[in-house]
Every structure is written in C-alpha cells, then in structure tokens.
CSV table of C-alpha atoms in Angstrom, one decimal:
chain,number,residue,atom,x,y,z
E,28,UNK,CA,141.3,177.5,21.3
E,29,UNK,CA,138.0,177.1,23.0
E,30,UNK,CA,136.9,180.0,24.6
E,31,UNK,CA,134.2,178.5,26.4
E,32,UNK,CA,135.1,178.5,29.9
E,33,UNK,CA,136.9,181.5,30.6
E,34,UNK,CA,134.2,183.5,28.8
E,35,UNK,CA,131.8,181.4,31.3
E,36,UNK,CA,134.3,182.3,34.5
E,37,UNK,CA,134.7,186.2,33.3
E,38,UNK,CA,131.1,186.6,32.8
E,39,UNK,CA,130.1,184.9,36.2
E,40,UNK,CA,132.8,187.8,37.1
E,41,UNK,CA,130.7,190.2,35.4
E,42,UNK,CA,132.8,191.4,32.6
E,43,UNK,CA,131.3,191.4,29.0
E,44,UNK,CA,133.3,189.3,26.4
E,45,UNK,CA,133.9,188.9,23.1
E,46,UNK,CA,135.4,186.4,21.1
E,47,UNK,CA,138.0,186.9,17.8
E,48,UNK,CA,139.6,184.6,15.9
E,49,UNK,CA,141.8,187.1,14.4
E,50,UNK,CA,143.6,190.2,15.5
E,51,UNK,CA,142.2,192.1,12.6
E,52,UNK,CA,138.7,191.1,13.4
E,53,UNK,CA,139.0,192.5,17.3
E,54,UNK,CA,140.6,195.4,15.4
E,55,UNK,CA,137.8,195.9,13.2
E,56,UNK,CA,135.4,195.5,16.2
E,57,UNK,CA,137.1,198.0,18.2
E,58,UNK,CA,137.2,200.4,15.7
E,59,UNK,CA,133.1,200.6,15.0
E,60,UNK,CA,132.5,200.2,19.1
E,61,UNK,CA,134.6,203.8,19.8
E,62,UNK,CA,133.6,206.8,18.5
E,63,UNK,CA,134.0,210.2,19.2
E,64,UNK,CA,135.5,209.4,22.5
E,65,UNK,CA,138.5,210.2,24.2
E,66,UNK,CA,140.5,207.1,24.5
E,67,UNK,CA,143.4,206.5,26.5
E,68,UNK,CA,146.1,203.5,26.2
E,69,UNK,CA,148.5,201.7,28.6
E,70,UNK,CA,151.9,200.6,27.2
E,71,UNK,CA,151.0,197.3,25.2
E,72,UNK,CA,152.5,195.5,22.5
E,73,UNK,CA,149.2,193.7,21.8
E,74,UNK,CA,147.9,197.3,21.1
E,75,UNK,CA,150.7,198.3,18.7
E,76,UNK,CA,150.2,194.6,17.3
E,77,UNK,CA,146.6,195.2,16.5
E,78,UNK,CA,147.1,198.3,15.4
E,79,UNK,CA,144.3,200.0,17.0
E,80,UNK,CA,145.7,203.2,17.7
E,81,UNK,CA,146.0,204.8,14.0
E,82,UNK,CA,142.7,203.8,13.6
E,83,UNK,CA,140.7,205.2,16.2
E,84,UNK,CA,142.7,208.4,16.2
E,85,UNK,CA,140.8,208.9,12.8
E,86,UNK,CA,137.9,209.5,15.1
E,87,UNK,CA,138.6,209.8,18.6
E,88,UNK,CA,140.6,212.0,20.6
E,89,UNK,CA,143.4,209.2,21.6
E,90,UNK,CA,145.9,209.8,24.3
E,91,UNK,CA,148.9,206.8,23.8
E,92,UNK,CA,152.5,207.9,25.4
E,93,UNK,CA,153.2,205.3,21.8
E,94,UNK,CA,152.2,208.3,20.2
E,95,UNK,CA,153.9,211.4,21.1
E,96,UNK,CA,153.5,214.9,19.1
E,97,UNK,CA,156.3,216.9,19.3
E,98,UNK,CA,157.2,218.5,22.5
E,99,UNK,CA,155.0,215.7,24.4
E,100,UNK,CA,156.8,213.9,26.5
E,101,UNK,CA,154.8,210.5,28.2
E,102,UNK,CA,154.2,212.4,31.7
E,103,UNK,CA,152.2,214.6,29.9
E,104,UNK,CA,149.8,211.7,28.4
E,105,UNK,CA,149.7,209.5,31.4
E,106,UNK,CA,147.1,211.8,33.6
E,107,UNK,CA,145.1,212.3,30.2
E,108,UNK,CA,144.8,208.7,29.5
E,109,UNK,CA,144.0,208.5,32.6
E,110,UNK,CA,140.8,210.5,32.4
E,111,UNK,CA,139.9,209.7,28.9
E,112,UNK,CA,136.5,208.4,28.5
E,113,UNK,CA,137.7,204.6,27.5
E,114,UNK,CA,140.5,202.8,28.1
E,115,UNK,CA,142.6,200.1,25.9
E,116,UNK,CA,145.3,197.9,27.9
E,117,UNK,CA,146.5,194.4,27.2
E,118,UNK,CA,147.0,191.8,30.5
E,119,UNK,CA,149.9,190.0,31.7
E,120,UNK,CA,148.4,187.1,32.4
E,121,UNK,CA,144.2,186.0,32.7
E,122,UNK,CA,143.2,182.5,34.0
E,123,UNK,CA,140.6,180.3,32.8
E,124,UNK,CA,139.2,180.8,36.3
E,125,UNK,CA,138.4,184.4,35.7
E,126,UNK,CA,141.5,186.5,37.5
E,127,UNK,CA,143.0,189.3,35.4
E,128,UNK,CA,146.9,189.9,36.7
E,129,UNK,CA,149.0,192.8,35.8
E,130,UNK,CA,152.5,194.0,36.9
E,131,UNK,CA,153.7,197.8,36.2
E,132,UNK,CA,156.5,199.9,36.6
E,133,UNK,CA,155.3,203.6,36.6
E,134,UNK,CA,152.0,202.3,37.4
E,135,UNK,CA,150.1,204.4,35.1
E,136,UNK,CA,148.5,201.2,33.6
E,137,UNK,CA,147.4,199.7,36.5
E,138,UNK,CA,146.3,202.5,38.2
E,139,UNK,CA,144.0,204.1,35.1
E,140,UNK,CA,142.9,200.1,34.5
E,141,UNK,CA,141.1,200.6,38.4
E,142,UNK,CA,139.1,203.6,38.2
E,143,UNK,CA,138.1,207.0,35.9
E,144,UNK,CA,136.7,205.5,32.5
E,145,UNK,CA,133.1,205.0,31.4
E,146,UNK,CA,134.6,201.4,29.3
E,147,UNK,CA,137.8,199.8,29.5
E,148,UNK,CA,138.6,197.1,26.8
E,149,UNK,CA,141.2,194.5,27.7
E,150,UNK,CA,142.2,192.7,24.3
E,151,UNK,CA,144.1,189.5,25.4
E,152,UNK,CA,145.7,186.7,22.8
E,153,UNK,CA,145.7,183.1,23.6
E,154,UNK,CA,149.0,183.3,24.4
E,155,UNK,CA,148.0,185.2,27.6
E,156,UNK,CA,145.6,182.3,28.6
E,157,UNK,CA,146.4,180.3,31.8
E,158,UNK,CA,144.6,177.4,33.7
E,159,UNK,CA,144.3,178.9,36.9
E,160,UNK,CA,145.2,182.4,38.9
E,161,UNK,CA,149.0,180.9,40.4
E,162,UNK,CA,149.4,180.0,36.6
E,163,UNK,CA,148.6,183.6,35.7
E,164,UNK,CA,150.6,185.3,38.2
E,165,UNK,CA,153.3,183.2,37.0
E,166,UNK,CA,152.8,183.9,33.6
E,167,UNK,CA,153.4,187.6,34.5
E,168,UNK,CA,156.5,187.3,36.2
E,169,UNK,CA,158.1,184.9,34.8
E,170,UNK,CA,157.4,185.6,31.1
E,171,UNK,CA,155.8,188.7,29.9
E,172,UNK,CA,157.7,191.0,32.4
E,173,UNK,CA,160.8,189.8,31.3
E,174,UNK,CA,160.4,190.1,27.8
E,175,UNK,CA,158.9,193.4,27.9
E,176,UNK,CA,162.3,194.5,30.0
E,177,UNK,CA,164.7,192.9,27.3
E,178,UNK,CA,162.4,194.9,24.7
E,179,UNK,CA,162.8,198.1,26.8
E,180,UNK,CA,166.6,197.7,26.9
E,181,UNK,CA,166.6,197.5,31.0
E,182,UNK,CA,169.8,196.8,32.9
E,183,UNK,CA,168.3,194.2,35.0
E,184,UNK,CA,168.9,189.9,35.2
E,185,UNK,CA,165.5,188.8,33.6
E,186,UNK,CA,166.3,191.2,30.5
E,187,UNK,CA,169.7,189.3,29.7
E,188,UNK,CA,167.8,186.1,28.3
E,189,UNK,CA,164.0,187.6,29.2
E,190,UNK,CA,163.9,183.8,31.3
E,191,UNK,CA,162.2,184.3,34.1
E,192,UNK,CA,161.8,186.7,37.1
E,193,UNK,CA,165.0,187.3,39.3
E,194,UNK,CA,163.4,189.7,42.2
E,195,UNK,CA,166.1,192.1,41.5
E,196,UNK,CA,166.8,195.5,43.3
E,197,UNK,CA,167.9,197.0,40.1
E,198,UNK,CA,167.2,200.4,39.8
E,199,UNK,CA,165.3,199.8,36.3
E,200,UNK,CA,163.5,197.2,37.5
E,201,UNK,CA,160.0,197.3,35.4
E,202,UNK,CA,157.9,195.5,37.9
E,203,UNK,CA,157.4,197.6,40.7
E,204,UNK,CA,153.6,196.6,41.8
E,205,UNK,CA,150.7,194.1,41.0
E,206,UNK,CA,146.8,194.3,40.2
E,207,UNK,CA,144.7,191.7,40.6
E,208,UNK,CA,140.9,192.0,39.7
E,209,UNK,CA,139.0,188.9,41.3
E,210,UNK,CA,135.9,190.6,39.9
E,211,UNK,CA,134.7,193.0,37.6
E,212,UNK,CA,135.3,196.6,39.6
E,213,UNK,CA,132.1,198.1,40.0
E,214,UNK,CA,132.9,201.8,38.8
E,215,UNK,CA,133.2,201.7,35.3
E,216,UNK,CA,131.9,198.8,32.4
E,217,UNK,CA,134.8,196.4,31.4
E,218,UNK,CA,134.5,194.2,28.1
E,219,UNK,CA,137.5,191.7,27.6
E,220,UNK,CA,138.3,190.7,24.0
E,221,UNK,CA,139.4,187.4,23.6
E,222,UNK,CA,141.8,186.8,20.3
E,223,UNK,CA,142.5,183.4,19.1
E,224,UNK,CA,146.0,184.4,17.7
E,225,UNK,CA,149.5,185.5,20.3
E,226,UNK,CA,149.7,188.4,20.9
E,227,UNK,CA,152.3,190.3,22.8
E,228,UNK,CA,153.6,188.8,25.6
C-alpha cells in the first residue's frame, strides 16, 4: 500500500508518522523509541499482535490490563495507564483524509487517548485504512466492533456472526461512546505508525 497521502493528510493534521512494512519492524521501532518510561496500553489486538508489550516491559514500567500480576484486577491498571507517561492504542478505523475514529465500551481507551501523556503512539495496519471519514466510522461499527464483541464472548446480535453493527440495547453491548480526532489534540505529541501488514481488526 502507498502511504503517501494519509501520511500527507495526518501531517497537515499535525501528527508525526512513520511508515513500516512489517509488524516486526514497527515493533523493533517502538522498542528503541521508549525507554525508561511508564507506558500505558488500551485493549488492542494489534498490540498483542505486535507484541510490544513483553518487550518494553524489559525496560519500562508498562501498565496493560493484558497483563495482570496476581491480585490485579483491570480497574486497578486503567487510572495508571491512564497517567503513564506514553501511551500505545490501536484505532478502529483512520481515513486517508486524516480522521482517527474510535468506539469503547468502558471508555478507558478513548478517554486516556485525549489527554494526560507526554506521547501517544497509534500503530494502525492497512487493514484499518479507509478513503474517507464516513468510510472510517463505518469501518468501526460495522467491522472492528463486532469482531472484537464475538472475540470477547458478548451476548449481543453483532457478536453471533461479528457482521455488522445492530444498535442493540444489550446490556454487554461493547460500544458505548465515539472519539473522533479531526486534528492532532494539542496537549500531548501523537506519532501514528503506519504498518503495511493487517493487523487487528
């Protein structure tokens, strides 16, 4: 895939970018940009994909609610991935045009993407790529929020086949609110890592 003009668009939007044709190499790069930080991570299959967390708990402090010592429950890690110093999360859906959508259930990954971190890294496949934001937004709903409730095991419609969104009023429902960043928010540096491979969903 040519990267070209969604790295153009996100720039313009003022993220940095960087540009992998494998999941190892992003891995690789990941690992000798974080050091000696404390690094938080949203739920993300992409993340356990890369593997990213093993590694940079060599050397960081890294709070993932994937990665639970005994006794931890994931309330406990959500407020401290919330402060940590970085911040890894995958997206639902990105368009060409620059708009970064995400849909949540508890929250906790949308709301620590906003706000708290001196760098956020958002590692996206191609798969993830869409032509425009309605595209994106679709993308989210209608295929990576229902395969992430059929991995969960959720009781709701989309999980049965993990085919599209149903706007259910199922008490597991897993998408409970939306972000949308139309620009990069000012608070905190943000570097997007394109991946020429799928990743996630």
């Amino acid at each position: 895939m040519n990267f070209d003009t969604i790295k153009n668009n996100l720039l313009a939007h003022g993220y940095s970018v960087s540009c992998f044709e494998t999941a190892r190499e992003a891995a690789d790069y990941l690992d000798g940009a974080i050091d000696g930080k404390t690094v938080g991570m949203g739920g993300s299959v992409t993340l356990q994909e890369l593997g990213i967390c093993d590694r940079l708990a060599t050397h960081n402090q890294v709070y993932s609610h994937a990665r639970l010592a005994p006794g931890q429950t994931a309330a406990d890690i959500f407020p401290l991935a919330a402060r940590a110093q970085v911040y890894l999360s995958s997206v639902n859906g990105i368009a060409e045009t620059g708009e970064i959508v995400n849909i949540d259930g508890n929250c906790n990954r949308i709301s620590a993407m906003c706000f708290g971190h001196e760098k956020v890294y958002l590692i996206v496949g191609s798969n993830k790529i869409a032509p425009d934001y309605d595209a994106a937004l679709w993308r989210a709903r209608n295929i990576a929020a229902p395969k992430n409730a059929k991995r969960l095991g959720k009781n709701t419609p989309c999980a049965k086949e993990a085919d599209r969104c149903y706007n259910c009023n199922s008490p597991e429902r897993i998408c409970r609110a939306l972000s949308v960043f139309w620009e990069r928010p000012r608070a905190c540096q943000f570097e997007v890592i394109l991946v020429n491979e799928a990743l996630g969903y």
